[in-house]
Tab-separated table of C-alpha atoms in Angstrom:
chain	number	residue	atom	x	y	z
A	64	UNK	CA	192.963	-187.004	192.274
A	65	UNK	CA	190.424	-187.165	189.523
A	66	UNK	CA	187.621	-185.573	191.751
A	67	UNK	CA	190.203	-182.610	192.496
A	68	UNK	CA	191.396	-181.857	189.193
A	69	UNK	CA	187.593	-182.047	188.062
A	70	UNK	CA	186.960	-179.320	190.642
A	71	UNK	CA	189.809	-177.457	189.405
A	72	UNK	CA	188.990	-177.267	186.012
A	73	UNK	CA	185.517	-176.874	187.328
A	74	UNK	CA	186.616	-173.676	189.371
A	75	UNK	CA	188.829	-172.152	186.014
A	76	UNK	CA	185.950	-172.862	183.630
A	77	UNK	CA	183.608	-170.877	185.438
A	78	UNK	CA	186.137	-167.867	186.096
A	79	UNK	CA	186.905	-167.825	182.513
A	80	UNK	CA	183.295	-167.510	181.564
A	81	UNK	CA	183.111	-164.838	184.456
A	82	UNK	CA	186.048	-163.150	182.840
A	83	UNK	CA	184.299	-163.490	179.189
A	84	UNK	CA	181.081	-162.454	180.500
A	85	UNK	CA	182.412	-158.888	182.398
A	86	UNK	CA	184.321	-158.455	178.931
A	87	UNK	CA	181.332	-158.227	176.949
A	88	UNK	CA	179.054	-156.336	179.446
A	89	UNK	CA	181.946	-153.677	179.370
A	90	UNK	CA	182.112	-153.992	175.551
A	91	UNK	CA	178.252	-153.252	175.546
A	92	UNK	CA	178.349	-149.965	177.667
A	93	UNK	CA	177.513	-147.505	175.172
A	94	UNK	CA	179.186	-144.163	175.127
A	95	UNK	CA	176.972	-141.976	176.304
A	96	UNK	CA	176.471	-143.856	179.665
A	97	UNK	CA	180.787	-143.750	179.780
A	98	UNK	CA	180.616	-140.215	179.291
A	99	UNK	CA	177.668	-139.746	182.713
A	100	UNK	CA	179.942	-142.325	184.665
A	101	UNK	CA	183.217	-140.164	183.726
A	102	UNK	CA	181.491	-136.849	184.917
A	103	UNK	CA	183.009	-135.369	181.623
A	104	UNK	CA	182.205	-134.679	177.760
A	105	UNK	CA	185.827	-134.499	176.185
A	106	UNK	CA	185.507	-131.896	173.038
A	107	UNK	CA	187.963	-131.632	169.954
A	108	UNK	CA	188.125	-128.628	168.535
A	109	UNK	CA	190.715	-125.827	166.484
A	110	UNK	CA	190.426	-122.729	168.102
A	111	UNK	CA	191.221	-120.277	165.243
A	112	UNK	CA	187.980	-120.303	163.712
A	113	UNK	CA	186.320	-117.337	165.352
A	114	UNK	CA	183.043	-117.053	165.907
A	115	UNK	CA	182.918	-120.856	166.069
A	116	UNK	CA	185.773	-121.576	168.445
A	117	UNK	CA	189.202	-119.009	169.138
A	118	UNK	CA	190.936	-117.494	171.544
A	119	UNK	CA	190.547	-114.563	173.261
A	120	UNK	CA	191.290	-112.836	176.723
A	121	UNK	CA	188.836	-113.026	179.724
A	122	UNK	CA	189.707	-111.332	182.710
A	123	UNK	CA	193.297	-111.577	181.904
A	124	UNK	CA	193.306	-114.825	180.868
A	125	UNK	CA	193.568	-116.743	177.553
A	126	UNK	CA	189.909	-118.810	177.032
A	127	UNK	CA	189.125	-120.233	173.828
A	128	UNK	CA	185.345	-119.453	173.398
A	129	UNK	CA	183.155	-118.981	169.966
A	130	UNK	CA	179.401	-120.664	169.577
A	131	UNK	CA	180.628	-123.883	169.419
A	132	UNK	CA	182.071	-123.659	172.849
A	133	UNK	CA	178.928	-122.581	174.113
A	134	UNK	CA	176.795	-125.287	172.321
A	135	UNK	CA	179.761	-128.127	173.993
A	136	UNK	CA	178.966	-126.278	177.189
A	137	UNK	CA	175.057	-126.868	176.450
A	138	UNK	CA	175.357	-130.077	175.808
A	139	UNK	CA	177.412	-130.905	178.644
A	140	UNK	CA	175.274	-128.895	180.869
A	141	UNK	CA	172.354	-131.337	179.128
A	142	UNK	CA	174.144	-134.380	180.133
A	143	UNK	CA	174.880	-133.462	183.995
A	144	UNK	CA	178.906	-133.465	183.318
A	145	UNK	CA	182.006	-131.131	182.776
A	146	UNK	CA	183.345	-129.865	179.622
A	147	UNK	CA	186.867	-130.945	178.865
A	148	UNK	CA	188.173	-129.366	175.879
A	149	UNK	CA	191.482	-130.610	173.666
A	150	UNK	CA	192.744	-127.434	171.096
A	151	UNK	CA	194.354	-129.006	167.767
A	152	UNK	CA	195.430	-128.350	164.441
A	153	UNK	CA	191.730	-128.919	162.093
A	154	UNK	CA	193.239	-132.113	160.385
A	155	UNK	CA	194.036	-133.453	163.513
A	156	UNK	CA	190.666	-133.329	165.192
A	157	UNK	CA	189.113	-135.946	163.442
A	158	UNK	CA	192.136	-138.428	164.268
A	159	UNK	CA	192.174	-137.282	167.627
A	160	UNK	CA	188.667	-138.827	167.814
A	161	UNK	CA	189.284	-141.836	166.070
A	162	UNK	CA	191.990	-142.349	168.488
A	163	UNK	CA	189.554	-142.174	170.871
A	164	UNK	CA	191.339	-139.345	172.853
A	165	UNK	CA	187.925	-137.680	172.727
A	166	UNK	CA	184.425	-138.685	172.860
A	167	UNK	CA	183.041	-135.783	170.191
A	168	UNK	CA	184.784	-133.559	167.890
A	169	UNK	CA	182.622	-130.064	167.689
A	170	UNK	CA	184.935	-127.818	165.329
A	171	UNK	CA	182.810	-126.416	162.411
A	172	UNK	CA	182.897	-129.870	160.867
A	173	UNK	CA	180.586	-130.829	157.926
A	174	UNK	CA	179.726	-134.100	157.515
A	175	UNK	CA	180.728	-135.135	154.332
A	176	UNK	CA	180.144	-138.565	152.446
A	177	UNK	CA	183.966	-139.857	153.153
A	178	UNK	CA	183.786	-138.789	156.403
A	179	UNK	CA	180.352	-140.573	157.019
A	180	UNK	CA	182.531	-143.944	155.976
A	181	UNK	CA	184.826	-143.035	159.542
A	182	UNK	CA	182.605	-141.325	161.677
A	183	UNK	CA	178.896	-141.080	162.925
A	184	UNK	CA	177.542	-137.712	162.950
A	185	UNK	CA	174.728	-135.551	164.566
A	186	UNK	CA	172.207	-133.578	162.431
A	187	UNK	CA	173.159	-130.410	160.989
A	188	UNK	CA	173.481	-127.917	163.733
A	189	UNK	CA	174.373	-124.627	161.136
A	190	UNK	CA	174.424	-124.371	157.724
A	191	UNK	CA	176.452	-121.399	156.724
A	192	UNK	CA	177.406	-119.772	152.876
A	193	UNK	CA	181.100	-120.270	151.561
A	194	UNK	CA	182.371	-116.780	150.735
A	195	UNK	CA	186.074	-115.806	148.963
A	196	UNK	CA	187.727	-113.543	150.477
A	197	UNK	CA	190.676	-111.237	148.742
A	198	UNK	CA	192.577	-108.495	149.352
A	199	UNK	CA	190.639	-105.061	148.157
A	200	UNK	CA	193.425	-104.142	145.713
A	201	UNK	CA	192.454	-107.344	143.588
A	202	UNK	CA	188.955	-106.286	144.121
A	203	UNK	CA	189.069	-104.866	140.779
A	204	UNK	CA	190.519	-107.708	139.042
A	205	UNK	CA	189.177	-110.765	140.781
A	206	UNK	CA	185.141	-110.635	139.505
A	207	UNK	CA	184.582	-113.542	137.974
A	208	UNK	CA	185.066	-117.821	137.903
A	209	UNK	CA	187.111	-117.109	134.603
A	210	UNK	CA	189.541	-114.241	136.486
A	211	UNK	CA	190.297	-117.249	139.212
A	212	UNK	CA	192.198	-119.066	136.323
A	213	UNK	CA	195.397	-119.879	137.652
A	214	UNK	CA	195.302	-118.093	141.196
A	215	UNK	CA	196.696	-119.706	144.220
A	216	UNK	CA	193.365	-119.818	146.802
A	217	UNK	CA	193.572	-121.037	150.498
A	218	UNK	CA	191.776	-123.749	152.185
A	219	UNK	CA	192.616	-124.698	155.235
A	220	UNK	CA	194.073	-128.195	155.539
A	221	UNK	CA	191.161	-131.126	156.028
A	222	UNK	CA	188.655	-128.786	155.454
A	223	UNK	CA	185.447	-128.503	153.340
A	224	UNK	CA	186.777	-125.725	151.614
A	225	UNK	CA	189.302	-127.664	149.910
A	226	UNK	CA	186.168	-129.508	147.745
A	227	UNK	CA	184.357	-126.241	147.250
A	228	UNK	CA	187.800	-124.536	145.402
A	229	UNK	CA	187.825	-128.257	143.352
A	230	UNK	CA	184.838	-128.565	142.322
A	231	UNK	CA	183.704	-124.344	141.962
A	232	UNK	CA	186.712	-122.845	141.132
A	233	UNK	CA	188.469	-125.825	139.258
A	234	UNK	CA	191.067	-123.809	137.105
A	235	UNK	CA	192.603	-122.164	140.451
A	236	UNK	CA	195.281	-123.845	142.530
A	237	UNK	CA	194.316	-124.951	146.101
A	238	UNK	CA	197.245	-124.310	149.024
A	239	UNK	CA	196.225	-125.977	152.199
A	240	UNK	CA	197.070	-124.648	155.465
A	241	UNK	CA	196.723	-125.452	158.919
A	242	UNK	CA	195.427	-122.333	160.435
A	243	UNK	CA	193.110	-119.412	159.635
A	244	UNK	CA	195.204	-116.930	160.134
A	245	UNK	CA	198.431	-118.287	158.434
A	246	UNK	CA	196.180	-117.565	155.448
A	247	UNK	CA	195.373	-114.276	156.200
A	248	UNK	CA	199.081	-113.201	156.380
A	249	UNK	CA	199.324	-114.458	153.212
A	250	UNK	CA	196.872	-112.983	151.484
A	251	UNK	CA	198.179	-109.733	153.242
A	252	UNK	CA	201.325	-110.728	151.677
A	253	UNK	CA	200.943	-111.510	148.292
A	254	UNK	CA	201.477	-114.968	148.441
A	255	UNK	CA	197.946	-116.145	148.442
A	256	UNK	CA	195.233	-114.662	145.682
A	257	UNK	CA	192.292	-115.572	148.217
A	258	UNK	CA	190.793	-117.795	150.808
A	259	UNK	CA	187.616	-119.608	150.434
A	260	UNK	CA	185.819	-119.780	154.201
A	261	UNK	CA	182.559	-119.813	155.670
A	262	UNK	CA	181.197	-115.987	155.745
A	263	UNK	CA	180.484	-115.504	159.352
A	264	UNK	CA	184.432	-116.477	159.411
A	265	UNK	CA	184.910	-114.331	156.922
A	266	UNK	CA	183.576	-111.424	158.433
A	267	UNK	CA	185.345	-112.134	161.415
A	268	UNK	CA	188.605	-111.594	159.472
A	269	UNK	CA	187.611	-109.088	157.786
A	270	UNK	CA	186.850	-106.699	160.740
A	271	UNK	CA	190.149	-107.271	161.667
A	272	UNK	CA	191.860	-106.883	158.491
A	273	UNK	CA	190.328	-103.703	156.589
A	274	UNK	CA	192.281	-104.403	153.609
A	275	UNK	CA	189.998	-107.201	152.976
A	276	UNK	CA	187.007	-107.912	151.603
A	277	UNK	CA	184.622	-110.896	150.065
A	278	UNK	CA	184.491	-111.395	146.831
A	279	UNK	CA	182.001	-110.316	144.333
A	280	UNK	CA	181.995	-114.033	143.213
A	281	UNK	CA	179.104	-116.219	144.456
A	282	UNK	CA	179.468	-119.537	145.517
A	283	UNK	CA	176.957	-122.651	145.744
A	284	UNK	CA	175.810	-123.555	149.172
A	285	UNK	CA	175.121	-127.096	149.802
A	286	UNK	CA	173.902	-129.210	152.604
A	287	UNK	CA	176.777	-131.019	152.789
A	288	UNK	CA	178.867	-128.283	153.907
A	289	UNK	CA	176.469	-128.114	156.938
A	290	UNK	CA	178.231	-128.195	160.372
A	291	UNK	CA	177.235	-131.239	162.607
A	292	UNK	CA	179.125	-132.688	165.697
A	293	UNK	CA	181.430	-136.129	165.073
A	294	UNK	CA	180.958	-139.080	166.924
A	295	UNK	CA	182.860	-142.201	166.854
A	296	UNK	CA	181.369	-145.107	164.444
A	297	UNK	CA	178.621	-147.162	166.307
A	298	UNK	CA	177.542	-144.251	169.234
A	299	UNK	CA	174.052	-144.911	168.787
A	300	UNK	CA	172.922	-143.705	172.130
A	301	UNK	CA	175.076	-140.474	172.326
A	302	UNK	CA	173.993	-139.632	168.371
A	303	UNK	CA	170.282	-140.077	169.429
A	304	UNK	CA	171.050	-137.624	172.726
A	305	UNK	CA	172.839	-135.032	171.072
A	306	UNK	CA	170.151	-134.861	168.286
A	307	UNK	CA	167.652	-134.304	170.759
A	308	UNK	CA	169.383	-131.794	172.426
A	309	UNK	CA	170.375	-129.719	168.804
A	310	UNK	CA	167.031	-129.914	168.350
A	311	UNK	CA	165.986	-128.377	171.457
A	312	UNK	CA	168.593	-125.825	171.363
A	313	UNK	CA	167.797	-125.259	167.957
A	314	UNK	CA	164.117	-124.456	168.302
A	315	UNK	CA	164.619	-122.443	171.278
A	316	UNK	CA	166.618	-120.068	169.053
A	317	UNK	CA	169.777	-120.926	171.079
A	318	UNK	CA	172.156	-121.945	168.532
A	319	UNK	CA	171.379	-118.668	166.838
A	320	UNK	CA	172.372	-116.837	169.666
A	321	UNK	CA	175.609	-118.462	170.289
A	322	UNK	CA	176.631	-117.271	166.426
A	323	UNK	CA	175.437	-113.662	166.796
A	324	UNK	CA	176.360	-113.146	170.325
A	325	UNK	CA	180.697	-114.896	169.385
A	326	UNK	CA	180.518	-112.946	166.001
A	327	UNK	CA	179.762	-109.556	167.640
A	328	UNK	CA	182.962	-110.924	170.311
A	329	UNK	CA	184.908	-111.658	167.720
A	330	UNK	CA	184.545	-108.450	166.458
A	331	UNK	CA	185.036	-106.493	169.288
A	332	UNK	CA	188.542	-109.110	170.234
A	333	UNK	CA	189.546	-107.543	166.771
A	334	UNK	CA	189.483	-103.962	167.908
A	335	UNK	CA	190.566	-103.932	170.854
């Protein structure tokens, strides 16, 4: 009876270790080999930030497109898979990631010190100027830091934007919102003074919306505002393969191409 319980507990102990042993091989699969075994890259992203990623109609049909669709689709091309993309509100993309309902988030994100502390990110991919755009009946008014003093200035929600209106333009008012748009109405409106955005955004808006214009009021670029893809903490392999590939498509002049070929897009979506 001895003998058989010893080969019982004989037989459990080495299934356990088994059991402990596939556990930890699984917990060692980095992402990017997940990602090659899945046979896709899933991308969050907020499509209302054209030339970067929006919505438009192709062949009757509503796509969301903009040069960071087409660097996701370079990548993903890159790593032999499909591109899966998930459309979200911007504050949501990061959690949406975290959650782990994607593997990258690719949405005009700059990798800031608090969200290094989260997140792993890629090297800069784009570094563009933050511009504040008005309404052209203000244009007049609205010409200085000082003239800001008390005026209510968009930002959408999550955004890098919102630090660039604190710390630049501290005697306004930020109002957060979730979409682009939603702030353009409202500077249309009245109800917003201005909206600080990134000026290839800016002059996407503005073609559509010729009572518009940028402001006459510089502000400071910084590398921190720099767009760069998001990765979940600890994706060592996938950070390393994605830099290689920026830098590839970077120094082939792609990622270049991608912005001016979506902004002129963008532009022509707006008149049509």
């Amino acid at each position: 009876m001895k003998k058989i319980s010893g080969i019982i507990l004989f037989l459990v102990t080495t299934f356990a270790l088994g059991a402990c042993g596939n556990g930890n091989a699984a917990e060692s699969t980095d992402q990017l080999t997940a990602i090659k075994e899945s046979g896709v890259l899933k991308v969050a992203t907020s499509a209302d930030y054209a030339p970067f990623e929006f919505h438009t109609i192709v062949d009757g049909k509503d796509q969301i497109v903009g040069s960071d669709i087409d660097l996701a689709n370079a990548i993903a091309d890159e790593l032999g898979v499909k591109l899966e993309l998930s459309d979200m509100s911007f504050n949501t993309v990061l959690a949406s990631l975290k959650e782990g309902k994607a593997d990258v988030a690719i949405s005009a994100i700059s990798a800031t010190e608090e969200r290094k502390e989260q997140f792993d990110f890629t090297d800069n991919y784009y570094n563009p100027p933050q511009v504040l755009v008005i309404n052209k009946k203000d244009q007049g008014t609205l010409t200085s830091m000082d003239s800001l003093a008390g005026k209510s200035l968009g930002a959408q929600k999550g955004s890098i934007q919102e630090a660039v209106i604190n710390e630049q333009i501290k005697e306004a008012k930020v109002v957060t919102i979730d979409k682009v748009p939603n702030m353009v109405i409202e500077i249309n409106q009245g109800s917003l003074d201005g909206m600080v955005v990134e000026q290839t955004i800016a002059e996407a808006y503005i073609a559509q919306n010729p009572n518009l214009v940028i402001a006459d009021i510089p502000l400071e670029q910084s590398d921190d505002e720099a767009f760069a893809i998001a990765l979940p903490k600890g994706s060592t392999e996938l950070q390393e393969e994605l830099n290689r590939i920026i830098k590839k498509l970077s120094d082939e002049g792609k990622i270049d191409e991608f912005i001016k070929k979506n902004h002129e897009l963008a532009e022509q979506t707006a008149t049509e």
